[in-house]
Structures are given as C-alpha cells and as structure tokens.
mmCIF file of C-alpha atoms in Angstrom:
data_model
loop_
_atom_site.group_PDB
_atom_site.id
_atom_site.type_symbol
_atom_site.label_atom_id
_atom_site.label_comp_id
_atom_site.label_asym_id
_atom_site.label_seq_id
_atom_site.Cartn_x
_atom_site.Cartn_y
_atom_site.Cartn_z
ATOM 1 C CA ILE A 1055 49.652 -9.180 67.232
ATOM 2 C CA VAL A 1056 49.176 -9.182 63.520
ATOM 3 C CA GLU A 1057 46.260 -7.168 62.350
ATOM 4 C CA THR A 1058 44.375 -8.727 59.509
ATOM 5 C CA PRO A 1059 43.295 -6.257 56.871
ATOM 6 C CA LYS A 1060 39.653 -5.539 56.781
ATOM 7 C CA VAL A 1061 38.035 -6.265 53.491
ATOM 8 C CA GLU A 1062 35.013 -4.168 52.816
ATOM 9 C CA ILE A 1063 32.505 -5.842 50.646
ATOM 10 C CA SER A 1064 30.671 -3.197 48.698
ATOM 11 C CA LYS A 1065 27.096 -3.758 47.754
ATOM 12 C CA PRO A 1066 26.598 -4.399 44.101
ATOM 13 C CA LEU A 1067 25.375 -1.430 42.224
ATOM 14 C CA ARG A 1068 21.837 -1.757 40.948
ATOM 15 C CA THR A 1069 21.703 -1.173 37.266
ATOM 16 C CA GLU A 1070 18.834 -1.283 34.881
ATOM 17 C CA SER A 1071 19.413 -3.275 31.779
ATOM 18 C CA THR A 1072 17.729 -2.536 28.509
ATOM 19 C CA THR A 1073 17.532 -5.005 25.688
ATOM 20 C CA TYR A 1074 18.169 -3.657 22.222
ATOM 21 C CA ILE A 1075 17.251 -4.993 18.841
ATOM 22 C CA ALA A 1076 19.227 -4.244 15.735
ATOM 23 C CA LYS A 1077 17.037 -2.890 12.993
ATOM 24 C CA ASP A 1078 18.494 -1.839 9.651
ATOM 25 C CA GLN A 1079 21.889 -1.262 11.252
ATOM 26 C CA LYS A 1080 20.268 0.977 13.857
ATOM 27 C CA ILE A 1081 19.933 0.076 17.529
ATOM 28 C CA LEU A 1082 16.402 0.521 18.784
ATOM 29 C CA PRO A 1083 15.174 -0.082 22.335
ATOM 30 C CA THR A 1084 12.950 -3.093 22.755
ATOM 31 C CA SER A 1085 10.133 -0.973 24.172
ATOM 32 C CA SER A 1086 10.158 1.257 21.086
ATOM 33 C CA PHE A 1087 10.257 -1.775 18.807
ATOM 34 C CA GLN A 1088 7.362 -3.435 20.660
ATOM 35 C CA ASP A 1089 5.255 -0.250 20.568
ATOM 36 C CA SER A 1090 5.719 -0.058 16.801
ATOM 37 C CA LYS A 1091 4.735 -3.702 16.327
ATOM 38 C CA LEU A 1092 1.741 -3.437 18.666
ATOM 39 C CA PHE A 1093 0.397 -0.416 16.825
ATOM 40 C CA LEU A 1094 0.921 -2.247 13.536
ATOM 41 C CA LEU A 1095 -0.972 -5.273 14.890
ATOM 42 C CA ILE A 1096 -3.981 -3.121 15.830
ATOM 43 C CA ILE A 1097 -4.191 -1.594 12.342
ATOM 44 C CA VAL A 1098 -3.711 -4.955 10.621
ATOM 45 C CA LEU A 1099 -6.491 -6.524 12.697
ATOM 46 C CA PHE A 1100 -8.798 -3.666 11.718
ATOM 47 C CA SER A 1101 -7.927 -4.243 8.057
ATOM 48 C CA LEU A 1102 -8.515 -7.974 8.441
ATOM 49 C CA GLY A 1103 -11.871 -7.349 10.112
ATOM 50 C CA LEU A 1104 -12.912 -5.036 7.267
ATOM 51 C CA LEU A 1105 -12.056 -7.695 4.698
ATOM 52 C CA GLY A 1106 -13.904 -10.332 6.737
ATOM 53 C CA TYR A 1107 -16.996 -8.126 6.816
ATOM 54 C CA MET A 1108 -16.763 -7.681 3.041
ATOM 55 C CA ARG A 1109 -16.363 -11.431 2.599
ATOM 56 C CA ILE A 1110 -19.552 -12.114 4.556
ATOM 57 C CA LYS A 1111 -21.685 -9.320 3.119
ATOM 58 C CA SER A 1112 -20.560 -9.246 -0.520
ATOM 59 C CA SER A 1113 -18.596 -12.346 -1.526
ATOM 60 C CA ARG A 1114 -20.169 -12.249 -4.988
ATOM 61 C CA PHE A 1115 -18.896 -8.718 -5.537
ATOM 62 C CA LEU A 1116 -15.359 -9.777 -4.552
ATOM 63 C CA LYS A 1117 -15.437 -12.640 -7.057
ATOM 64 C CA THR A 1118 -16.612 -10.260 -9.777
ATOM 65 C CA ILE A 1119 -13.700 -7.919 -9.038
ATOM 66 C CA PHE A 1120 -11.209 -10.757 -9.496
ATOM 67 C CA LYS A 1121 -12.860 -11.793 -12.765
ATOM 68 C CA GLY A 1122 -12.680 -8.218 -14.044
ATOM 69 C CA LEU A 1123 -8.933 -8.131 -13.427
ATOM 70 C CA PHE A 1124 -8.192 -10.763 -16.092
ATOM 71 C CA SER A 1125 -11.240 -10.430 -18.338
ATOM 72 C CA HIS A 1126 -11.846 -7.306 -20.390
ATOM 73 C CA HIS A 1127 -15.450 -8.385 -20.945
ATOM 74 C CA GLU A 1128 -16.122 -8.671 -17.200
ATOM 75 C CA SER A 1129 -14.452 -5.361 -16.398
ATOM 76 C CA HIS A 1130 -16.405 -3.596 -19.145
ATOM 77 C CA LYS A 1131 -19.642 -5.115 -17.819
ATOM 78 C CA LEU A 1132 -18.777 -3.827 -14.361
ATOM 79 C CA PHE A 1133 -17.965 -0.413 -15.811
ATOM 80 C CA THR A 1134 -21.386 -0.115 -17.438
ATOM 81 C CA THR A 1135 -23.106 -1.039 -14.169
ATOM 82 C CA VAL A 1136 -23.489 2.291 -12.376
ATOM 83 C CA ASN A 1137 -24.805 0.715 -9.169
ATOM 84 C CA ILE A 1138 -21.581 -1.269 -8.708
ATOM 85 C CA ARG A 1139 -19.299 1.695 -9.416
ATOM 86 C CA ASN A 1140 -21.024 3.835 -6.815
ATOM 87 C CA SER A 1141 -21.834 1.106 -4.309
ATOM 88 C CA MET A 1142 -20.769 1.078 -0.672
ATOM 89 C CA HIS A 1143 -18.855 -2.157 -1.328
ATOM 90 C CA SER A 1144 -16.664 -0.369 -3.852
ATOM 91 C CA VAL A 1145 -15.974 2.453 -1.391
ATOM 92 C CA MET A 1146 -15.065 -0.016 1.358
ATOM 93 C CA LEU A 1147 -12.594 -1.809 -0.916
ATOM 94 C CA ASP A 1148 -11.013 1.531 -1.779
ATOM 95 C CA LEU A 1149 -10.716 2.195 1.944
ATOM 96 C CA LEU A 1150 -9.157 -1.245 2.455
ATOM 97 C CA PHE A 1151 -6.575 -0.507 -0.246
ATOM 98 C CA SER A 1152 -5.684 2.866 1.293
ATOM 99 C CA ILE A 1153 -5.296 1.350 4.769
ATOM 100 C CA ASN A 1154 -3.170 -1.549 3.524
ATOM 101 C CA MET A 1155 -0.936 0.722 1.472
ATOM 102 C CA GLY A 1156 -0.621 2.937 4.549
ATOM 103 C CA ILE A 1157 0.451 -0.116 6.575
ATOM 104 C CA LEU A 1158 3.063 -1.018 3.973
ATOM 105 C CA ILE A 1159 4.490 2.507 3.841
ATOM 106 C CA TYR A 1160 4.402 2.718 7.635
ATOM 107 C CA GLU A 1161 6.450 -0.469 7.983
ATOM 108 C CA ILE A 1162 8.965 0.714 5.383
ATOM 109 C CA THR A 1163 9.247 4.007 7.269
ATOM 110 C CA ALA A 1164 9.715 2.148 10.556
ATOM 111 C CA MET A 1165 12.577 0.212 8.963
ATOM 112 C CA MET A 1166 14.277 3.408 7.830
ATOM 113 C CA MET A 1167 13.855 5.427 11.007
ATOM 114 C CA SER A 1168 12.925 5.074 14.671
ATOM 115 C CA VAL A 1169 9.146 5.153 15.171
ATOM 116 C CA ARG A 1170 8.550 5.629 18.889
ATOM 117 C CA GLY A 1171 5.307 5.964 20.783
ATOM 118 C CA TYR A 1172 1.728 5.500 19.742
ATOM 119 C CA ILE A 1173 1.123 9.148 18.873
ATOM 120 C CA PHE A 1174 4.071 9.293 16.498
ATOM 121 C CA SER A 1175 3.119 5.899 15.039
ATOM 122 C CA LEU A 1176 -0.419 7.140 14.435
ATOM 123 C CA ALA A 1177 0.931 10.290 12.781
ATOM 124 C CA VAL A 1178 3.179 8.275 10.449
ATOM 125 C CA PHE A 1179 0.365 5.888 9.539
ATOM 126 C CA ALA A 1180 -2.183 8.679 8.990
ATOM 127 C CA GLY A 1181 0.334 10.558 6.849
ATOM 128 C CA SER A 1182 0.940 7.416 4.789
ATOM 129 C CA VAL A 1183 -2.776 6.858 4.164
ATOM 130 C CA ALA A 1184 -3.230 10.546 3.290
ATOM 131 C CA ALA A 1185 -0.296 10.399 0.857
ATOM 132 C CA VAL A 1186 -1.775 7.347 -0.896
ATOM 133 C CA ALA A 1187 -5.202 8.977 -1.185
ATOM 134 C CA PHE A 1188 -3.684 12.252 -2.434
ATOM 135 C CA TYR A 1189 -1.576 10.451 -5.057
ATOM 136 C CA PHE A 1190 -4.441 8.471 -6.566
ATOM 137 C CA LEU A 1191 -6.933 11.346 -6.426
ATOM 138 C CA THR A 1192 -4.439 13.661 -8.127
ATOM 139 C CA LYS A 1193 -3.635 11.091 -10.817
ATOM 140 C CA ASN A 1194 -7.349 10.470 -11.328
ATOM 141 C CA PHE A 1195 -7.910 14.196 -11.838
ATOM 142 C CA LEU A 1196 -5.000 14.470 -14.302
ATOM 143 C CA TYR A 1197 -6.254 11.509 -16.299
ATOM 144 C CA ARG A 1198 -9.717 12.986 -16.555
ATOM 145 C CA LEU A 1199 -8.222 16.321 -17.596
ATOM 146 C CA VAL A 1200 -6.187 14.667 -20.354
ATOM 147 C CA GLY A 1201 -9.247 12.702 -21.468
ATOM 148 C CA PHE A 1202 -11.257 15.927 -21.668
ATOM 149 C CA ILE A 1203 -8.554 17.721 -23.666
ATOM 150 C CA PHE A 1204 -8.122 14.907 -26.213
ATOM 151 C CA SER A 1205 -11.842 14.012 -26.335
ATOM 152 C CA THR A 1206 -11.334 10.492 -24.962
ATOM 153 C CA LYS A 1207 -13.471 10.779 -21.848
ATOM 154 C CA GLU A 1208 -15.207 7.424 -22.238
ATOM 155 C CA ASP A 1209 -11.996 5.447 -22.743
ATOM 156 C CA THR A 1210 -10.273 7.358 -19.952
ATOM 157 C CA ASN A 1211 -13.109 6.662 -17.539
ATOM 158 C CA GLU A 1212 -13.063 2.960 -18.427
ATOM 159 C CA TYR A 1213 -9.303 2.803 -17.890
ATOM 160 C CA LEU A 1214 -9.608 4.578 -14.530
ATOM 161 C CA PHE A 1215 -12.289 2.094 -13.559
ATOM 162 C CA PHE A 1216 -9.876 -0.724 -14.379
ATOM 163 C CA VAL A 1217 -7.224 0.994 -12.244
ATOM 164 C CA GLY A 1218 -9.784 0.849 -9.455
ATOM 165 C CA ILE A 1219 -10.184 -2.897 -10.046
ATOM 166 C CA VAL A 1220 -6.411 -3.310 -9.767
ATOM 167 C CA THR A 1221 -6.187 -1.361 -6.502
ATOM 168 C CA LYS A 1222 -9.192 -3.174 -5.018
ATOM 169 C CA THR A 1223 -7.696 -6.556 -5.933
ATOM 170 C CA TYR A 1224 -4.362 -5.594 -4.428
ATOM 171 C CA GLY A 1225 -6.040 -4.416 -1.237
ATOM 172 C CA ILE A 1226 -7.675 -7.841 -0.908
ATOM 173 C CA ILE A 1227 -4.722 -10.116 -1.665
ATOM 174 C CA ILE A 1228 -2.212 -8.132 0.377
ATOM 175 C CA THR A 1229 -4.239 -8.375 3.598
ATOM 176 C CA PRO A 1230 -3.134 -11.938 4.536
ATOM 177 C CA ILE A 1231 0.479 -10.918 3.864
ATOM 178 C CA LEU A 1232 0.271 -7.856 6.089
ATOM 179 C CA VAL A 1233 -1.062 -9.977 8.944
ATOM 180 C CA ILE A 1234 2.410 -11.554 9.156
ATOM 181 C CA LEU A 1235 4.237 -8.231 9.572
ATOM 182 C CA PRO A 1236 3.585 -7.649 13.309
ATOM 183 C CA PHE A 1237 5.181 -11.011 14.082
ATOM 184 C CA THR A 1238 8.296 -10.694 11.923
ATOM 185 C CA THR A 1239 11.701 -9.146 12.543
ATOM 186 C CA GLY A 1240 14.886 -8.675 10.557
ATOM 187 C CA SER A 1241 15.137 -10.478 7.226
ATOM 188 C CA ALA A 1242 11.620 -11.936 7.553
ATOM 189 C CA THR A 1243 10.204 -8.403 7.491
ATOM 190 C CA TYR A 1244 12.252 -7.557 4.401
ATOM 191 C CA ILE A 1245 11.025 -10.685 2.613
ATOM 192 C CA THR A 1246 7.378 -9.978 3.497
ATOM 193 C CA ILE A 1247 7.597 -6.410 2.221
ATOM 194 C CA ALA A 1248 9.408 -7.585 -0.924
ATOM 195 C CA ILE A 1249 6.580 -10.039 -1.649
ATOM 196 C CA ALA A 1250 4.000 -7.280 -1.192
ATOM 197 C CA ILE A 1251 5.892 -4.969 -3.568
ATOM 198 C CA ALA A 1252 6.334 -7.761 -6.127
ATOM 199 C CA LEU A 1253 2.580 -8.431 -6.122
ATOM 200 C CA TYR A 1254 1.853 -4.769 -6.759
ATOM 201 C CA ALA A 1255 4.408 -4.717 -9.586
ATOM 202 C CA PHE A 1256 2.682 -7.730 -11.177
ATOM 203 C CA LEU A 1257 -0.748 -6.102 -11.011
ATOM 204 C CA TYR A 1258 0.731 -2.832 -12.235
ATOM 205 C CA LEU A 1259 2.042 -4.563 -15.370
ATOM 206 C CA ILE A 1260 -1.465 -5.907 -16.028
ATOM 207 C CA GLN A 1261 -2.737 -2.344 -15.690
ATOM 208 C CA LEU A 1262 -0.195 -1.027 -18.224
ATOM 209 C CA PHE A 1263 -1.044 -3.783 -20.712
ATOM 210 C CA ARG A 1264 -4.729 -2.891 -20.412
ATOM 211 C CA ALA A 1265 -3.860 0.754 -21.128
ATOM 212 C CA LEU A 1266 -1.852 -0.333 -24.189
ATOM 213 C CA LYS A 1267 -4.778 -2.439 -25.384
ATOM 214 C CA ILE A 1268 -7.128 0.550 -25.161
ATOM 215 C CA ILE A 1269 -4.669 2.772 -27.014
ATOM 216 C CA LEU A 1270 -4.139 0.245 -29.822
ATOM 217 C CA LYS A 1271 -7.888 -0.258 -30.110
ATOM 218 C CA LYS A 1272 -8.314 3.461 -30.738
ATOM 219 C CA ALA A 1273 -5.304 3.602 -33.078
ATOM 220 C CA ILE A 1274 -3.619 6.260 -30.968
ATOM 221 C CA SER A 1275 0.072 6.909 -31.608
ATOM 222 C CA LEU A 1276 2.524 5.030 -29.400
ATOM 223 C CA PHE A 1277 4.202 8.372 -28.787
ATOM 224 C CA TYR A 1278 1.247 9.435 -26.654
ATOM 225 C CA TYR A 1279 1.367 6.131 -24.803
ATOM 226 C CA ILE A 1280 5.053 6.613 -23.955
ATOM 227 C CA LEU A 1281 4.363 10.238 -22.994
ATOM 228 C CA TYR A 1282 1.522 9.181 -20.704
ATOM 229 C CA LEU A 1283 3.628 6.377 -19.248
ATOM 230 C CA CYS A 1284 6.522 8.679 -18.370
ATOM 231 C CA THR A 1285 4.451 11.599 -17.126
ATOM 232 C CA LEU A 1286 1.592 10.050 -15.166
ATOM 233 C CA GLU A 1287 3.040 6.708 -14.121
ATOM 234 C CA ILE A 1288 6.843 6.639 -13.890
ATOM 235 C CA LEU A 1289 7.523 10.238 -12.812
ATOM 236 C CA PRO A 1290 5.479 10.036 -9.554
ATOM 237 C CA PHE A 1291 7.390 6.900 -8.506
ATOM 238 C CA ILE A 1292 10.722 8.637 -9.149
ATOM 239 C CA ILE A 1293 9.637 11.643 -7.073
ATOM 240 C CA ALA A 1294 8.417 9.385 -4.238
ATOM 241 C CA TYR A 1295 11.705 7.462 -4.302
ATOM 242 C CA ARG A 1296 13.741 10.665 -4.083
ATOM 243 C CA ILE A 1297 11.643 11.895 -1.140
ATOM 244 C CA LEU A 1298 12.000 8.598 0.751
ATOM 245 C CA ASN A 1299 15.703 8.425 -0.050
ATOM 246 C CA LYS A 1300 16.234 11.854 1.520
#
C-alpha cells in the first residue's frame, strides 16, 4: 500500500492593502492625501462663496478696483474717497486676499511635507493666513514710519493704498485658479501654483513701477528707492525663502 502524501492547503493570509501616492518624491498614504485635498476643497469653496457674494453685492466696486490697478487717475480718485477706503467691501476683499494667500502657502507646505488630519491641516492653514496678515501689517507700519520720518506721509499713504489695490486684485483673480487645486495631483499642481506665483509677480512689478513713478514725481534720489526696495520689499522675501527652505 502506497501512502499518498497529504497536502495541506493553508488558508490565504488576510492582508490589508494601502494605496500610496507619490508626492514630491515622498510616499504619502492615500487617506492622508485625500484628507489634505478635502480640507483644501472646503476652504476654496468658502473663498469662492465670498467672492460670489462680493460679485452680487458690489460688482461696481470690483470694477473700480480693476480700473485703479492700471490707471493712476482712478486709483487717486479712490484714495481720496474715504468711504471706499473704510468700507466693508474693502475689508472683505482684504480678507479674501489673506484666505487665498493662505491656501497657496498651505498647498506649497503640503507639497513639501506630509499634512495629515484635519486638525493639523487647519493649524497649517491658520498659520499661513496669520503669517500673511502679520507680514503686510508689519510692512504697512514700517512704511508709515518711514513716511513720518521723511515727511512724506501723504505720498506714503497713497502708495500703501495702491498696494491694497494690488492685493485686492490678486485675491480676486487667483480665486478661479485655486478652485482647480483640490482636483489636481503631481505636475498639474505644480503648474497651477506656478501660474498663481507668476500672476503675483506680474502685479508686484506694477506695484514697483507705481512706487518709482511716485518717487520720480517728488524728485527723490534713486538711492532711497533702491534702499527702500532692498529693505522693505526684497529682504522679507529672502527671509521667507530661507525659512521655507529649512
């Protein structure tokens, strides 16, 4: 009698599979990636709703802001209108700019590091918005201080008002671009962020040319313009770059 060997068939082990998505040469779990995108979608929808409300309630004000960006006459007329400078519409556009800049910084941060969970995502976004507000408030204070020291308060205030026009305009035009971010991955996200940064760079150049125009109008030395440019404009960007790079 030949005994046939018994073959034991073992039950397959039950394993849990997790899908991973490569992100900036880092491997992030899909759940973490989806949480980050979902949080981003919620904030972007809030920003879009705020712009929609502004479009319905004050479309004329939005058109005037765009005119003031390219026309010195229009921006000066806006500057002399106290009701517009202190209006709720102006405050809401400043809020829109801060939120949108916070979204942009949040997405850049999410590309550089793992942003997991809603609480951590909220902390990163809130920190980004706070950093933007702190930067512009500090620069505003320094400009006013310099204007007081050199007895150029009126010109300084007009220039700061134009800076406000630039930031308000950027907050408006960047909103449709940010809506795309929650639905992009990989190179598409990089391209979207690059477009947003390029738009800000374009508006920033307009801002610098307006500052140069004011300085030439007052016959101020170009040395002071270069000094202002390096101290109040370029230096903060270098510091921010070094912090993000670390």
